[in-house]
PDB file of C-alpha atoms in Angstrom:
ATOM      1  CA  ASN A   1       0.558  -0.235  -0.386  1.00  0.00           C
ATOM      2  CA  ALA A   2       1.876   3.034  -1.365  1.00  0.00           C
ATOM      3  CA  GLY A   3      -0.733   5.315   1.008  1.00  0.00           C
ATOM      4  CA  VAL A   4       0.960   9.541   0.218  1.00  0.00           C
ATOM      5  CA  THR A   5       4.398   9.321  -1.560  1.00  0.00           C
ATOM      6  CA  GLN A   6       6.653  12.591  -1.788  1.00  0.00           C
ATOM      7  CA  THR A   7       8.430  13.666  -5.431  1.00  0.00           C
ATOM      8  CA  PRO A   8      11.659  14.777  -4.343  1.00  0.00           C
ATOM      9  CA  LYS A   9      12.922  12.806  -0.917  1.00  0.00           C
ATOM     10  CA  PHE A  10      15.965  14.823  -1.891  1.00  0.00           C
ATOM     11  CA  ARG A  11      16.678  18.227  -3.622  1.00  0.00           C
ATOM     12  CA  VAL A  12      19.468  21.033  -2.777  1.00  0.00           C
ATOM     13  CA  LEU A  13      18.261  24.485  -4.561  1.00  0.00           C
ATOM     14  CA  LYS A  14      20.438  27.718  -5.425  1.00  0.00           C
ATOM     15  CA  THR A  15      19.224  30.775  -3.971  1.00  0.00           C
ATOM     16  CA  GLY A  16      16.068  32.490  -6.646  1.00  0.00           C
ATOM     17  CA  GLN A  17      15.687  28.858  -8.385  1.00  0.00           C
ATOM     18  CA  SER A  18      12.065  27.493  -8.437  1.00  0.00           C
ATOM     19  CA  MET A  19      10.832  23.445  -7.973  1.00  0.00           C
ATOM     20  CA  THR A  20       7.276  21.604  -7.991  1.00  0.00           C
ATOM     21  CA  LEU A  21       6.907  18.749  -5.032  1.00  0.00           C
ATOM     22  CA  LEU A  22       4.654  16.322  -5.805  1.00  0.00           C
ATOM     23  CA  CYS A  23       2.255  14.607  -3.421  1.00  0.00           C
ATOM     24  CA  ALA A  24       0.504  11.987  -4.167  1.00  0.00           C
ATOM     25  CA  GLN A  25      -2.347   9.725  -2.081  1.00  0.00           C
ATOM     26  CA  ASP A  26      -3.959   6.955  -2.398  1.00  0.00           C
ATOM     27  CA  MET A  27      -6.808   6.602   0.114  1.00  0.00           C
ATOM     28  CA  ASN A  28      -9.141   8.805  -1.734  1.00  0.00           C
ATOM     29  CA  HIS A  29      -9.128  11.160   0.761  1.00  0.00           C
ATOM     30  CA  GLU A  30     -10.701  14.641   0.259  1.00  0.00           C
ATOM     31  CA  TYR A  31      -8.759  16.610   2.834  1.00  0.00           C
ATOM     32  CA  MET A  32      -4.450  16.902   1.640  1.00  0.00           C
ATOM     33  CA  TYR A  33      -2.445  20.149   3.367  1.00  0.00           C
ATOM     34  CA  TRP A  34       1.927  20.477   3.195  1.00  0.00           C
ATOM     35  CA  TYR A  35       3.300  21.357   6.685  1.00  0.00           C
ATOM     36  CA  ARG A  36       7.324  22.163   6.631  1.00  0.00           C
ATOM     37  CA  GLN A  37       9.312  20.769   9.739  1.00  0.00           C
ATOM     38  CA  ASP A  38      12.028  22.473  11.231  1.00  0.00           C
ATOM     39  CA  PRO A  39      14.138  22.275  14.637  1.00  0.00           C
ATOM     40  CA  GLY A  40      12.558  23.315  18.016  1.00  0.00           C
ATOM     41  CA  MET A  41       9.840  24.251  15.362  1.00  0.00           C
ATOM     42  CA  GLY A  42       7.544  21.982  15.091  1.00  0.00           C
ATOM     43  CA  LEU A  43       5.354  20.730  12.019  1.00  0.00           C
ATOM     44  CA  ARG A  44       3.989  24.483  11.227  1.00  0.00           C
ATOM     45  CA  LEU A  45       1.969  24.460   8.559  1.00  0.00           C
ATOM     46  CA  ILE A  46       1.746  25.750   4.394  1.00  0.00           C
ATOM     47  CA  HIS A  47      -1.775  24.898   2.763  1.00  0.00           C
ATOM     48  CA  TYR A  48      -3.506  23.076   2.392  1.00  0.00           C
ATOM     49  CA  SER A  49      -6.859  21.400  -0.349  1.00  0.00           C
ATOM     50  CA  VAL A  50     -10.188  20.927   1.973  1.00  0.00           C
ATOM     51  CA  GLY A  51     -11.403  19.268  -2.168  1.00  0.00           C
ATOM     52  CA  GLU A  52     -10.240  19.043  -5.749  1.00  0.00           C
ATOM     53  CA  GLY A  53      -9.500  22.464  -7.134  1.00  0.00           C
ATOM     54  CA  THR A  54      -9.900  24.608  -3.523  1.00  0.00           C
ATOM     55  CA  THR A  55      -6.711  25.459  -1.745  1.00  0.00           C
ATOM     56  CA  ALA A  56      -6.085  27.467   1.629  1.00  0.00           C
ATOM     57  CA  LYS A  57      -3.295  29.337   3.112  1.00  0.00           C
ATOM     58  CA  GLY A  58      -1.837  28.085   6.220  1.00  0.00           C
ATOM     59  CA  GLU A  59       0.239  29.704   9.152  1.00  0.00           C
ATOM     60  CA  VAL A  60       3.435  30.139   6.599  1.00  0.00           C
ATOM     61  CA  PRO A  61       2.206  30.473   3.337  1.00  0.00           C
ATOM     62  CA  ASP A  62       4.745  33.235   2.615  1.00  0.00           C
ATOM     63  CA  GLY A  63       7.166  31.836  -0.479  1.00  0.00           C
ATOM     64  CA  TYR A  64       4.899  28.819  -1.330  1.00  0.00           C
ATOM     65  CA  ASN A  65       2.048  28.547  -3.943  1.00  0.00           C
ATOM     66  CA  VAL A  66      -0.516  25.302  -4.117  1.00  0.00           C
ATOM     67  CA  SER A  67      -2.981  22.939  -6.599  1.00  0.00           C
ATOM     68  CA  ARG A  68      -4.629  20.649  -6.766  1.00  0.00           C
ATOM     69  CA  LEU A  69      -6.028  20.230 -10.153  1.00  0.00           C
ATOM     70  CA  LYS A  70      -6.761  16.132  -9.625  1.00  0.00           C
ATOM     71  CA  LYS A  71      -8.126  14.544  -5.970  1.00  0.00           C
ATOM     72  CA  GLN A  72      -5.110  12.487  -5.650  1.00  0.00           C
ATOM     73  CA  ASN A  73      -2.722  14.772  -6.388  1.00  0.00           C
ATOM     74  CA  PHE A  74      -1.437  18.274  -4.404  1.00  0.00           C
ATOM     75  CA  LEU A  75       1.967  20.344  -5.065  1.00  0.00           C
ATOM     76  CA  LEU A  76       3.783  21.981  -3.756  1.00  0.00           C
ATOM     77  CA  GLY A  77       5.583  25.244  -5.630  1.00  0.00           C
ATOM     78  CA  LEU A  78       8.681  27.463  -4.948  1.00  0.00           C
ATOM     79  CA  GLU A  79       8.905  30.290  -7.252  1.00  0.00           C
ATOM     80  CA  SER A  80      12.111  31.851  -5.823  1.00  0.00           C
ATOM     81  CA  ALA A  81      13.729  29.152  -3.468  1.00  0.00           C
ATOM     82  CA  ALA A  82      15.030  30.933  -0.610  1.00  0.00           C
ATOM     83  CA  PRO A  83      17.655  30.232   2.504  1.00  0.00           C
ATOM     84  CA  SER A  84      14.861  30.473   5.333  1.00  0.00           C
ATOM     85  CA  GLN A  85      13.082  27.559   3.224  1.00  0.00           C
ATOM     86  CA  THR A  86      15.315  25.240   3.335  1.00  0.00           C
ATOM     87  CA  SER A  87      13.144  22.476   5.909  1.00  0.00           C
ATOM     88  CA  VAL A  88      11.544  19.399   5.731  1.00  0.00           C
ATOM     89  CA  TYR A  89       8.082  19.473   4.330  1.00  0.00           C
ATOM     90  CA  PHE A  90       5.458  16.926   4.706  1.00  0.00           C
ATOM     91  CA  CYS A  91       2.488  16.378   3.082  1.00  0.00           C
ATOM     92  CA  ALA A  92      -0.507  15.518   4.856  1.00  0.00           C
ATOM     93  CA  SER A  93      -4.187  13.984   3.740  1.00  0.00           C
ATOM     94  CA  SER A  94      -7.619  12.990   5.506  1.00  0.00           C
ATOM     95  CA  TYR A  95     -10.942  12.216   5.347  1.00  0.00           C
ATOM     96  CA  GLY A  96     -12.939  14.709   4.690  1.00  0.00           C
ATOM     97  CA  ARG A  97     -16.000  16.443   6.912  1.00  0.00           C
ATOM     98  CA  GLY A  98     -18.627  13.981   7.600  1.00  0.00           C
ATOM     99  CA  THR A  99     -16.532  10.481   7.718  1.00  0.00           C
ATOM    100  CA  ASN A 100     -13.027  12.819   9.715  1.00  0.00           C
ATOM    101  CA  THR A 101     -11.660  10.921  12.551  1.00  0.00           C
ATOM    102  CA  GLY A 102      -9.145  13.076  11.504  1.00  0.00           C
ATOM    103  CA  GLU A 103      -6.563  10.738  12.147  1.00  0.00           C
ATOM    104  CA  LEU A 104      -3.253  12.416   9.155  1.00  0.00           C
ATOM    105  CA  PHE A 105      -1.822  10.422   6.950  1.00  0.00           C
ATOM    106  CA  PHE A 106       1.680  11.506   6.305  1.00  0.00           C
ATOM    107  CA  GLY A 107       4.181  10.936   3.771  1.00  0.00           C
ATOM    108  CA  GLU A 108       7.893  10.335   4.119  1.00  0.00           C
ATOM    109  CA  GLY A 109       8.774  13.825   3.786  1.00  0.00           C
ATOM    110  CA  SER A 110      10.703  15.865   0.700  1.00  0.00           C
ATOM    111  CA  ARG A 111      14.027  17.602   2.412  1.00  0.00           C
ATOM    112  CA  LEU A 112      15.354  20.196   0.811  1.00  0.00           C
ATOM    113  CA  THR A 113      18.392  22.944   0.739  1.00  0.00           C
ATOM    114  CA  VAL A 114      18.674  26.433  -0.703  1.00  0.00           C
ATOM    115  CA  LEU A 115      22.246  27.338  -1.141  1.00  0.00           C
TER     116      LEU A 115
ATOM    117  CA  ALA B   1      -8.312  28.312  16.930  1.00  0.00           C
ATOM    118  CA  GLN B   2      -6.303  25.862  18.771  1.00  0.00           C
ATOM    119  CA  SER B   3      -2.698  25.994  19.921  1.00  0.00           C
ATOM    120  CA  VAL B   4      -0.492  23.288  21.671  1.00  0.00           C
ATOM    121  CA  THR B   5       1.628  23.566  24.229  1.00  0.00           C
ATOM    122  CA  GLN B   6       4.832  20.007  25.068  1.00  0.00           C
ATOM    123  CA  LEU B   7       5.794  21.339  28.186  1.00  0.00           C
ATOM    124  CA  ASP B   8       8.959  18.949  27.911  1.00  0.00           C
ATOM    125  CA  SER B   9      12.237  19.854  24.425  1.00  0.00           C
ATOM    126  CA  GLN B  10      13.659  16.955  26.105  1.00  0.00           C
ATOM    127  CA  VAL B  11      13.219  13.723  28.420  1.00  0.00           C
ATOM    128  CA  PRO B  12      16.885  11.520  29.010  1.00  0.00           C
ATOM    129  CA  VAL B  13      15.515   8.571  31.054  1.00  0.00           C
ATOM    130  CA  PHE B  14      17.289   5.267  31.011  1.00  0.00           C
ATOM    131  CA  GLU B  15      15.225   1.687  29.987  1.00  0.00           C
ATOM    132  CA  GLU B  16      12.066  -0.108  31.730  1.00  0.00           C
ATOM    133  CA  ALA B  17      11.542   3.059  33.520  1.00  0.00           C
ATOM    134  CA  PRO B  18       8.359   5.407  33.064  1.00  0.00           C
ATOM    135  CA  VAL B  19       7.966   7.746  31.017  1.00  0.00           C
ATOM    136  CA  GLU B  20       5.855  11.084  30.677  1.00  0.00           C
ATOM    137  CA  LEU B  21       5.497  13.710  27.916  1.00  0.00           C
ATOM    138  CA  ARG B  22       3.586  16.638  29.124  1.00  0.00           C
ATOM    139  CA  CYS B  23       0.509  18.083  26.328  1.00  0.00           C
ATOM    140  CA  ASN B  24      -1.312  21.092  26.855  1.00  0.00           C
ATOM    141  CA  TYR B  25      -3.898  22.373  24.829  1.00  0.00           C
ATOM    142  CA  SER B  26      -5.538  25.652  23.750  1.00  0.00           C
ATOM    143  CA  SER B  27      -9.649  26.022  22.371  1.00  0.00           C
ATOM    144  CA  SER B  28     -12.719  28.149  22.508  1.00  0.00           C
ATOM    145  CA  VAL B  29     -14.670  24.706  20.713  1.00  0.00           C
ATOM    146  CA  SER B  30     -14.011  20.542  21.444  1.00  0.00           C
ATOM    147  CA  VAL B  31     -11.226  18.962  19.480  1.00  0.00           C
ATOM    148  CA  TYR B  32      -9.764  16.031  17.901  1.00  0.00           C
ATOM    149  CA  LEU B  33      -6.868  15.357  20.173  1.00  0.00           C
ATOM    150  CA  PHE B  34      -3.879  12.824  19.259  1.00  0.00           C
ATOM    151  CA  TRP B  35      -0.014  11.738  19.588  1.00  0.00           C
ATOM    152  CA  TYR B  36       2.661  11.389  16.429  1.00  0.00           C
ATOM    153  CA  VAL B  37       5.479   9.446  17.385  1.00  0.00           C
ATOM    154  CA  GLN B  38       8.752  10.534  14.405  1.00  0.00           C
ATOM    155  CA  TYR B  39      11.694   7.760  14.793  1.00  0.00           C
ATOM    156  CA  PRO B  40      15.140   9.262  12.847  1.00  0.00           C
ATOM    157  CA  ASN B  41      14.521  10.701   9.565  1.00  0.00           C
ATOM    158  CA  GLN B  42      11.549   8.532   9.130  1.00  0.00           C
ATOM    159  CA  GLY B  43       7.725  10.272   8.873  1.00  0.00           C
ATOM    160  CA  LEU B  44       5.187  11.104  11.556  1.00  0.00           C
ATOM    161  CA  GLN B  45       3.268   8.039  12.620  1.00  0.00           C
ATOM    162  CA  LEU B  46      -0.155   8.120  14.658  1.00  0.00           C
ATOM    163  CA  LEU B  47       0.352   6.446  18.340  1.00  0.00           C
ATOM    164  CA  LEU B  48      -3.059   6.819  19.558  1.00  0.00           C
ATOM    165  CA  LYS B  49      -6.218   9.676  19.251  1.00  0.00           C
ATOM    166  CA  TYR B  50      -8.865  10.250  21.560  1.00  0.00           C
ATOM    167  CA  LEU B  51     -12.418  11.681  19.683  1.00  0.00           C
ATOM    168  CA  SER B  52     -14.535  11.497  22.144  1.00  0.00           C
ATOM    169  CA  GLY B  53     -15.744   8.305  25.271  1.00  0.00           C
ATOM    170  CA  SER B  54     -13.021   7.180  27.194  1.00  0.00           C
ATOM    171  CA  THR B  55     -10.580   9.422  28.298  1.00  0.00           C
ATOM    172  CA  LEU B  56      -8.139   7.081  28.778  1.00  0.00           C
ATOM    173  CA  VAL B  57      -6.681   5.624  25.998  1.00  0.00           C
ATOM    174  CA  LYS B  58      -4.113   3.096  24.503  1.00  0.00           C
ATOM    175  CA  GLY B  59      -1.549   3.322  21.619  1.00  0.00           C
ATOM    176  CA  ILE B  60       0.809   1.322  20.166  1.00  0.00           C
ATOM    177  CA  ASN B  61       4.180   0.712  21.422  1.00  0.00           C
ATOM    178  CA  GLY B  62       2.069   0.241  25.079  1.00  0.00           C
ATOM    179  CA  PHE B  63       2.016   4.376  24.817  1.00  0.00           C
ATOM    180  CA  GLU B  64      -1.558   5.454  26.564  1.00  0.00           C
ATOM    181  CA  ALA B  65      -2.423   9.063  26.662  1.00  0.00           C
ATOM    182  CA  GLU B  66      -5.721  10.746  29.673  1.00  0.00           C
ATOM    183  CA  PHE B  67      -7.227  13.164  28.432  1.00  0.00           C
ATOM    184  CA  ASN B  68      -8.461  15.854  31.068  1.00  0.00           C
ATOM    185  CA  LYS B  69     -10.520  18.565  29.591  1.00  0.00           C
ATOM    186  CA  SER B  70     -10.853  19.948  32.952  1.00  0.00           C
ATOM    187  CA  GLN B  71      -7.061  20.465  32.720  1.00  0.00           C
ATOM    188  CA  THR B  72      -6.979  20.827  29.107  1.00  0.00           C
ATOM    189  CA  SER B  73      -4.086  18.329  28.853  1.00  0.00           C
ATOM    190  CA  PHE B  74      -3.599  14.732  27.122  1.00  0.00           C
ATOM    191  CA  HIS B  75      -0.740  13.762  28.467  1.00  0.00           C
ATOM    192  CA  LEU B  76       1.128  10.331  27.103  1.00  0.00           C
ATOM    193  CA  ARG B  77       2.161   8.135  28.901  1.00  0.00           C
ATOM    194  CA  LYS B  78       4.837   4.276  29.225  1.00  0.00           C
ATOM    195  CA  PRO B  79       5.153   2.520  31.938  1.00  0.00           C
ATOM    196  CA  SER B  80       8.518   0.132  31.181  1.00  0.00           C
ATOM    197  CA  VAL B  81      10.537   2.730  28.514  1.00  0.00           C
ATOM    198  CA  HIS B  82      12.440   0.607  25.321  1.00  0.00           C
ATOM    199  CA  ILE B  83      15.850   1.859  23.797  1.00  0.00           C
ATOM    200  CA  SER B  84      13.805   1.208  20.412  1.00  0.00           C
ATOM    201  CA  ASP B  85      11.180   4.578  22.501  1.00  0.00           C
ATOM    202  CA  THR B  86      14.135   6.515  21.765  1.00  0.00           C
ATOM    203  CA  ALA B  87      12.270   9.173  19.489  1.00  0.00           C
ATOM    204  CA  GLU B  88      10.710  12.970  18.769  1.00  0.00           C
ATOM    205  CA  TYR B  89       6.615  12.479  20.230  1.00  0.00           C
ATOM    206  CA  PHE B  90       3.546  15.456  18.821  1.00  0.00           C
ATOM    207  CA  CYS B  91       0.833  16.443  20.657  1.00  0.00           C
ATOM    208  CA  ALA B  92      -1.461  18.007  18.328  1.00  0.00           C
ATOM    209  CA  VAL B  93      -5.077  18.768  17.937  1.00  0.00           C
ATOM    210  CA  ARG B  94      -7.735  19.599  15.481  1.00  0.00           C
ATOM    211  CA  ALA B  95     -11.725  21.191  16.148  1.00  0.00           C
ATOM    212  CA  ARG B  96     -13.850  18.632  15.709  1.00  0.00           C
ATOM    213  CA  SER B  97     -15.979  17.851  12.801  1.00  0.00           C
ATOM    214  CA  ASP B  98     -19.139  19.016  13.811  1.00  0.00           C
ATOM    215  CA  SER B  99     -18.337  21.933  15.993  1.00  0.00           C
ATOM    216  CA  GLY B 100     -19.314  24.381  13.708  1.00  0.00           C
ATOM    217  CA  GLN B 101     -16.303  25.762  12.934  1.00  0.00           C
ATOM    218  CA  ASN B 102     -15.193  26.283   9.112  1.00  0.00           C
ATOM    219  CA  GLN B 103     -13.385  24.638   7.175  1.00  0.00           C
ATOM    220  CA  ALA B 104     -10.514  26.001   7.997  1.00  0.00           C
ATOM    221  CA  GLY B 105     -11.079  25.321  11.526  1.00  0.00           C
ATOM    222  CA  THR B 106      -9.818  21.288   9.864  1.00  0.00           C
ATOM    223  CA  ALA B 107      -6.460  21.596  10.156  1.00  0.00           C
ATOM    224  CA  LEU B 108      -3.634  19.212  12.711  1.00  0.00           C
ATOM    225  CA  ILE B 109      -2.407  21.914  14.731  1.00  0.00           C
ATOM    226  CA  PHE B 110       1.004  20.681  15.824  1.00  0.00           C
ATOM    227  CA  GLY B 111       3.277  21.392  19.319  1.00  0.00           C
ATOM    228  CA  LYS B 112       6.754  22.293  19.023  1.00  0.00           C
ATOM    229  CA  GLY B 113       7.727  18.480  19.690  1.00  0.00           C
ATOM    230  CA  THR B 114       9.451  16.341  22.951  1.00  0.00           C
ATOM    231  CA  THR B 115      12.726  14.169  22.000  1.00  0.00           C
ATOM    232  CA  LEU B 116      12.601  10.727  23.856  1.00  0.00           C
ATOM    233  CA  SER B 117      16.103   9.365  24.956  1.00  0.00           C
ATOM    234  CA  VAL B 118      16.402   6.132  25.965  1.00  0.00           C
ATOM    235  CA  SER B 119      19.768   5.139  27.384  1.00  0.00           C
ATOM    236  CA  SER B 120      20.536   1.526  28.638  1.00  0.00           C
TER     237      SER B 120
END
C-alpha cells in the first residue's frame, strides 16, 4: 500500500531557483496538507486543500504556492527559493467532513536545502 | 483557533523506567487530540488519538494518554520504556468536525515536539 508518496525526497537548490514538490495519495482522501518541519518549531502548516480545485493558506504560506488539480495530487511550488525555505516538507492527507476522524496520514518527507 | 504546548523539549530516561510526556492545549471549541511519533529520518506515525468516550486511550507500542478536559491536558505515558522508543513525539489538536467551526479549522495543529532519549 503506497499511502502518501512525496517526490523528490531530497533536493538542493540555489537561491532564486524554482521547484515543485509533488504529493500523491491513493486513499481517496478529500483533505490534503503541506507542512514544514524545522528544528524546535514542530510542524507548521503551509497550505491545505479541502477538495479538488480548492486551496487555502495555513500558518506560514509566504513564498509558496499550491495546486490541487486532481483529487489525489497536491503540489507545492517555490517560485524563487530562499535559504529560509531550507526545511523538511511533509505532505499529509485525511478523510473529509462527515467521515473525518481527524487522523492525518503522512508521507515520508522531502528534505530541501537552499544554498 | 487551537494551540498546543508541549511542556518539555527533551526528556532523557533510562531503559525500563516510566515516562510521561506532557501536553496542554487551548481551544474555544471541542477538539480531537493526537500523539504522533517520528523516528529518525522518517515521517510521522500515529501513536494514539482521543475522539470521544473514555478519557484513557491506549495506543501502539504500549503507550497511553489521558484526556483531562478541566486541565486541558493530554499527557502521554508509558510504564516501561525501551531503547527503541527513542524518537520525537508530537502532540496535536484539531477542531471536531461537528464543532461548528468552518473548514479552515480542519487542519491539525502541532506542538513543537518532545525528544525522548532512552539510554541503557
